[in-house]
PDB file of C-alpha atoms in Angstrom:
ATOM      1  CA  MET A   1      68.481  62.141 110.173  1.00 45.00           C
ATOM      2  CA  ASN A   2      68.299  65.547 108.639  1.00 43.00           C
ATOM      3  CA  ALA A   3      64.098  65.073 109.446  1.00 44.00           C
ATOM      4  CA  LEU A   4      64.249  65.081 112.248  1.00 40.00           C
ATOM      5  CA  PHE A   5      66.912  67.898 112.519  1.00 41.00           C
ATOM      6  CA  ARG A   6      63.953  69.519 110.767  1.00 42.00           C
ATOM      7  CA  GLY A   7      61.036  68.439 112.673  1.00 41.00           C
ATOM      8  CA  VAL A   8      62.591  69.148 115.852  1.00 40.00           C
ATOM      9  CA  GLY A   9      64.098  72.915 114.245  1.00 41.00           C
ATOM     10  CA  SER A  10      59.891  73.515 113.581  1.00 38.00           C
ATOM     11  CA  CYS A  11      58.498  73.424 116.284  1.00 40.00           C
ATOM     12  CA  LEU A  12      61.747  75.122 117.919  1.00 40.00           C
ATOM     13  CA  VAL A  13      60.471  78.202 116.035  1.00 42.00           C
ATOM     14  CA  VAL A  14      56.351  77.730 116.717  1.00 41.00           C
ATOM     15  CA  ALA A  15      57.182  77.534 120.022  1.00 42.00           C
ATOM     16  CA  LEU A  16      59.265  80.707 120.538  1.00 43.00           C
ATOM     17  CA  CYS A  17      57.232  82.192 118.107  1.00 45.00           C
ATOM     18  CA  GLY A  18      53.718  82.598 120.353  1.00 48.00           C
ATOM     19  CA  CYS A  19      54.274  85.868 121.790  1.00 51.00           C
ATOM     20  CA  SER A  20      54.795  87.286 125.756  1.00 61.00           C
ATOM     21  CA  LEU A  21      53.351  90.594 126.436  1.00 76.00           C
ATOM     22  CA  GLY A  22      55.950  93.307 126.510  1.00 86.00           C
ATOM     23  CA  ILE A  23      55.518  97.031 128.147  1.00 89.00           C
ATOM     24  CA  SER A  24      57.583  99.972 127.105  1.00 93.00           C
ATOM     25  CA  ARG A  25      57.414 102.799 129.216  1.00 95.00           C
ATOM     26  CA  ILE A  26      57.612 106.510 128.546  1.00 97.00           C
ATOM     27  CA  GLY A  27      57.851 109.605 130.223  1.00 97.00           C
ATOM     28  CA  TYR A  28      57.432 107.620 133.557  1.00 94.00           C
ATOM     29  CA  SER A  29      58.667 104.012 135.534  1.00 90.00           C
ATOM     30  CA  VAL A  30      58.006 101.939 138.211  1.00 85.00           C
ATOM     31  CA  ALA A  31      59.940 102.052 141.535  1.00 78.00           C
ATOM     32  CA  GLU A  32      57.852  98.842 142.995  1.00 68.00           C
ATOM     33  CA  PRO A  33      57.531  95.725 141.517  1.00 65.00           C
ATOM     34  CA  GLN A  34      54.330  96.168 139.638  1.00 61.00           C
ATOM     35  CA  VAL A  35      51.935  92.764 141.030  1.00 60.00           C
ATOM     36  CA  THR A  36      52.119  95.085 144.472  1.00 70.00           C
ATOM     37  CA  VAL A  37      50.817  97.978 143.208  1.00 72.00           C
ATOM     38  CA  PRO A  38      47.226  97.890 144.037  1.00 74.00           C
ATOM     39  CA  GLN A  39      44.460  98.167 140.952  1.00 75.00           C
ATOM     40  CA  CYS A  40      41.827 101.644 141.519  1.00 86.00           C
ATOM     41  CA  ASN A  41      39.226 101.956 139.256  1.00 90.00           C
ATOM     42  CA  VAL A  42      41.141 104.829 136.810  1.00 95.00           C
ATOM     43  CA  PRO A  43      38.947 104.920 133.453  1.00 97.00           C
ATOM     44  CA  ILE A  44      39.832 103.835 129.977  1.00 98.00           C
ATOM     45  CA  LYS A  45      38.528 105.680 127.537  1.00 98.00           C
ATOM     46  CA  LEU A  46      39.406 105.365 123.570  1.00 98.00           C
ATOM     47  CA  LYS A  47      40.399 108.279 121.959  1.00 97.00           C
ATOM     48  CA  ALA A  48      39.254 110.765 123.969  1.00 96.00           C
ATOM     49  CA  HIS A  49      40.637 114.516 123.064  1.00 94.00           C
ATOM     50  CA  PHE A  50      41.170 117.560 125.214  1.00 92.00           C
ATOM     51  CA  LYS A  51      41.759 121.229 125.166  1.00 92.00           C
ATOM     52  CA  GLU A  52      44.889 122.835 125.099  1.00 89.00           C
ATOM     53  CA  GLY A  53      45.658 123.065 129.413  1.00 93.00           C
ATOM     54  CA  GLU A  54      42.574 120.547 130.632  1.00 94.00           C
ATOM     55  CA  VAL A  55      45.011 117.920 131.572  1.00 96.00           C
ATOM     56  CA  LYS A  56      48.509 117.009 132.284  1.00 97.00           C
ATOM     57  CA  THR A  57      50.302 114.010 130.863  1.00 97.00           C
ATOM     58  CA  LEU A  58      51.887 111.548 133.136  1.00 97.00           C
ATOM     59  CA  GLY A  59      53.467 108.783 130.599  1.00 98.00           C
ATOM     60  CA  THR A  60      52.900 106.867 127.818  1.00 98.00           C
ATOM     61  CA  VAL A  61      53.241 103.065 127.757  1.00 97.00           C
ATOM     62  CA  ILE A  62      53.233 100.501 124.816  1.00 96.00           C
ATOM     63  CA  ALA A  63      52.532  97.112 124.946  1.00 94.00           C
ATOM     64  CA  HIS A  64      53.874  95.347 122.496  1.00 90.00           C
ATOM     65  CA  ASP A  65      54.313  91.336 121.994  1.00 82.00           C
ATOM     66  CA  HIS A  66      58.153  90.495 121.694  1.00 69.00           C
ATOM     67  CA  TYR A  67      57.162  86.718 119.875  1.00 61.00           C
ATOM     68  CA  LEU A  68      58.741  84.669 123.352  1.00 53.00           C
ATOM     69  CA  SER A  69      55.714  82.986 125.446  1.00 52.00           C
ATOM     70  CA  ALA A  70      52.295  83.162 124.878  1.00 56.00           C
ATOM     71  CA  GLU A  71      51.230  84.024 128.354  1.00 65.00           C
ATOM     72  CA  ASP A  72      49.721  86.977 129.278  1.00 80.00           C
ATOM     73  CA  CYS A  73      49.057  89.169 126.503  1.00 85.00           C
ATOM     74  CA  ASP A  74      45.592  89.152 126.282  1.00 91.00           C
ATOM     75  CA  ILE A  75      42.981  91.954 127.104  1.00 94.00           C
ATOM     76  CA  GLU A  76      41.760  91.703 130.895  1.00 94.00           C
ATOM     77  CA  SER A  77      45.553  91.114 130.953  1.00 92.00           C
ATOM     78  CA  VAL A  78      47.451  93.899 129.601  1.00 94.00           C
ATOM     79  CA  LEU A  79      44.727  96.238 130.706  1.00 95.00           C
ATOM     80  CA  ASP A  80      44.818  95.134 133.944  1.00 92.00           C
ATOM     81  CA  LYS A  81      48.773  95.815 134.116  1.00 91.00           C
ATOM     82  CA  ILE A  82      47.944  99.867 132.224  1.00 94.00           C
ATOM     83  CA  LYS A  83      45.828 100.379 135.085  1.00 94.00           C
ATOM     84  CA  ARG A  84      48.096  99.415 137.311  1.00 91.00           C
ATOM     85  CA  ASP A  85      50.286 102.006 136.159  1.00 93.00           C
ATOM     86  CA  ALA A  86      48.004 104.326 136.218  1.00 95.00           C
ATOM     87  CA  CYS A  87      47.105 103.579 139.396  1.00 93.00           C
ATOM     88  CA  TYR A  88      50.673 104.249 140.504  1.00 91.00           C
ATOM     89  CA  LEU A  89      51.282 107.115 138.960  1.00 94.00           C
ATOM     90  CA  GLY A  90      47.426 109.042 139.892  1.00 94.00           C
ATOM     91  CA  ALA A  91      46.561 109.197 136.561  1.00 96.00           C
ATOM     92  CA  ASP A  92      42.087 110.076 136.416  1.00 97.00           C
ATOM     93  CA  LEU A  93      42.121 108.353 132.803  1.00 97.00           C
ATOM     94  CA  ILE A  94      43.582 106.174 130.735  1.00 98.00           C
ATOM     95  CA  ASN A  95      43.437 107.560 126.937  1.00 98.00           C
ATOM     96  CA  ILE A  96      44.097 104.866 124.922  1.00 98.00           C
ATOM     97  CA  THR A  97      45.746 105.814 121.485  1.00 98.00           C
ATOM     98  CA  GLU A  98      46.381 103.234 119.233  1.00 98.00           C
ATOM     99  CA  GLU A  99      44.430  99.323 119.631  1.00 97.00           C
ATOM    100  CA  LYS A 100      45.301  96.419 117.524  1.00 94.00           C
ATOM    101  CA  GLN A 101      43.179  93.517 117.846  1.00 91.00           C
ATOM    102  CA  PRO A 102      45.078  89.727 118.077  1.00 86.00           C
ATOM    103  CA  ASP A 103      44.462  87.787 114.842  1.00 81.00           C
ATOM    104  CA  TYR A 104      45.689  84.508 115.860  1.00 72.00           C
ATOM    105  CA  ASN A 105      47.558  83.975 113.159  1.00 73.00           C
ATOM    106  CA  TRP A 106      50.873  86.517 113.678  1.00 75.00           C
ATOM    107  CA  SER A 107      50.100  87.235 116.866  1.00 78.00           C
ATOM    108  CA  ILE A 108      47.851  86.231 119.867  1.00 80.00           C
ATOM    109  CA  CYS A 109      48.015  90.015 121.651  1.00 87.00           C
ATOM    110  CA  TYR A 110      46.455  92.557 122.567  1.00 92.00           C
ATOM    111  CA  ARG A 111      47.979  95.580 121.660  1.00 94.00           C
ATOM    112  CA  VAL A 112      47.736  99.207 123.299  1.00 97.00           C
ATOM    113  CA  ASN A 113      48.833 102.122 123.114  1.00 98.00           C
ATOM    114  CA  ALA A 114      48.233 104.561 126.210  1.00 98.00           C
ATOM    115  CA  ASP A 115      48.739 107.856 128.173  1.00 98.00           C
ATOM    116  CA  PHE A 116      48.467 108.435 131.947  1.00 98.00           C
ATOM    117  CA  ILE A 117      46.274 111.550 132.000  1.00 97.00           C
ATOM    118  CA  LYS A 118      45.521 113.708 135.254  1.00 97.00           C
ATOM    119  CA  LEU A 119      42.647 116.386 134.695  1.00 96.00           C
ATOM    120  CA  ILE A 120      44.205 120.336 136.233  1.00 95.00           C
ATOM    121  CA  ASN A 121      40.538 120.395 137.234  1.00 90.00           C
ATOM    122  CA  ALA A 122      40.070 118.024 140.270  1.00 87.00           C
ATOM    123  CA  LYS A 123      35.871 118.450 139.283  1.00 89.00           C
ATOM    124  CA  ASP A 124      35.975 116.605 135.755  1.00 86.00           C
ATOM    125  CA  ALA A 125      37.821 114.075 136.709  1.00 88.00           C
ATOM    126  CA  ARG A 126      35.073 112.917 139.135  1.00 88.00           C
ATOM    127  CA  ASN A 127      32.226 112.332 135.802  1.00 88.00           C
ATOM    128  CA  LEU A 128      34.876 110.218 133.529  1.00 93.00           C
ATOM    129  CA  GLU A 129      33.745 107.216 132.777  1.00 95.00           C
ATOM    130  CA  SER A 130      35.024 104.027 130.731  1.00 96.00           C
ATOM    131  CA  ASP A 131      34.188 103.905 127.056  1.00 97.00           C
ATOM    132  CA  PRO A 132      31.881 100.879 126.957  1.00 97.00           C
ATOM    133  CA  GLN A 133      34.324  98.712 125.230  1.00 96.00           C
ATOM    134  CA  TYR A 134      36.199  98.981 128.570  1.00 97.00           C
ATOM    135  CA  ASP A 135      33.417  97.771 130.435  1.00 95.00           C
ATOM    136  CA  TRP A 136      35.624  95.411 133.233  1.00 94.00           C
ATOM    137  CA  GLY A 137      32.938  92.623 133.094  1.00 94.00           C
ATOM    138  CA  LYS A 138      33.438  92.634 128.982  1.00 96.00           C
ATOM    139  CA  VAL A 139      36.557  92.656 129.341  1.00 94.00           C
ATOM    140  CA  LYS A 140      37.323  90.044 131.530  1.00 94.00           C
ATOM    141  CA  GLU A 141      34.934  87.978 129.090  1.00 95.00           C
ATOM    142  CA  GLU A 142      36.700  88.890 125.859  1.00 92.00           C
ATOM    143  CA  GLY A 143      39.861  88.048 127.776  1.00 90.00           C
ATOM    144  CA  ALA A 144      38.867  84.581 128.859  1.00 91.00           C
ATOM    145  CA  ARG A 145      38.043  83.609 125.645  1.00 90.00           C
ATOM    146  CA  SER A 146      41.320  85.564 124.069  1.00 85.00           C
ATOM    147  CA  ARG A 147      42.807  82.655 126.354  1.00 84.00           C
ATOM    148  CA  GLU A 148      41.301  80.270 124.723  1.00 85.00           C
ATOM    149  CA  LYS A 149      41.776  81.262 121.093  1.00 82.00           C
ATOM    150  CA  GLY A 150      45.095  81.748 122.066  1.00 73.00           C
ATOM    151  CA  LYS A 151      45.929  78.531 123.355  1.00 72.00           C
ATOM    152  CA  ASN A 152      44.280  76.858 120.338  1.00 70.00           C
ATOM    153  CA  ALA A 153      45.983  78.833 117.789  1.00 66.00           C
ATOM    154  CA  TYR A 154      48.888  78.310 119.636  1.00 63.00           C
ATOM    155  CA  TRP A 155      48.480  74.583 119.365  1.00 63.00           C
ATOM    156  CA  LYS A 156      47.670  74.603 115.739  1.00 66.00           C
ATOM    157  CA  ALA A 157      51.481  76.081 114.808  1.00 63.00           C
ATOM    158  CA  LEU A 158      53.133  73.519 116.695  1.00 57.00           C
ATOM    159  CA  GLY A 159      51.094  71.268 114.987  1.00 62.00           C
ATOM    160  CA  SER A 160      52.195  72.939 112.023  1.00 60.00           C
ATOM    161  CA  GLY A 161      55.279  72.452 113.104  1.00 57.00           C
ATOM    162  CA  ILE A 162      55.968  69.121 113.517  1.00 62.00           C
ATOM    163  CA  ILE A 163      53.841  68.147 110.935  1.00 65.00           C
ATOM    164  CA  GLY A 164      55.592  70.191 108.709  1.00 61.00           C
ATOM    165  CA  GLY A 165      59.274  69.078 110.238  1.00 61.00           C
ATOM    166  CA  LEU A 166      57.786  65.501 108.620  1.00 59.00           C
ATOM    167  CA  PRO A 167      60.396  63.572 105.688  1.00 63.00           C
TER     168      PRO A 167
END
């Protein structure tokens, strides 16, 4: 009986230790459900630098995992949610300040901190383009690969939990 509880307990722990995306918004809030915000084409850059007075930061977002399920935390899903916030705020640029790729051992989630930037000179905003790694076609491909790897890691962890709980 004790082995049964260990096995069930191990499975429960593994099931709860997948990841689900957590979003922390700093300096802004989204008044309506995010799914109703239309997607727009806001460029994404990694650690872009600007001179003082060239930009205004509209807010900051932190996408993190909070260990409850295994859904919606691949790069495509995360950047889609962040882009919707950028559209809602009227940002000209998403500036990623910190990025962590999934390692499939401790986290299957793509995690990121980003600032929503508004350029003071509207003409400069027209010339902005995403960095090559954030080309939406590449992001979609990486998202599909990441979801598959995440599912495999989840099932392996669940199987290990079951086997580890056996007498």
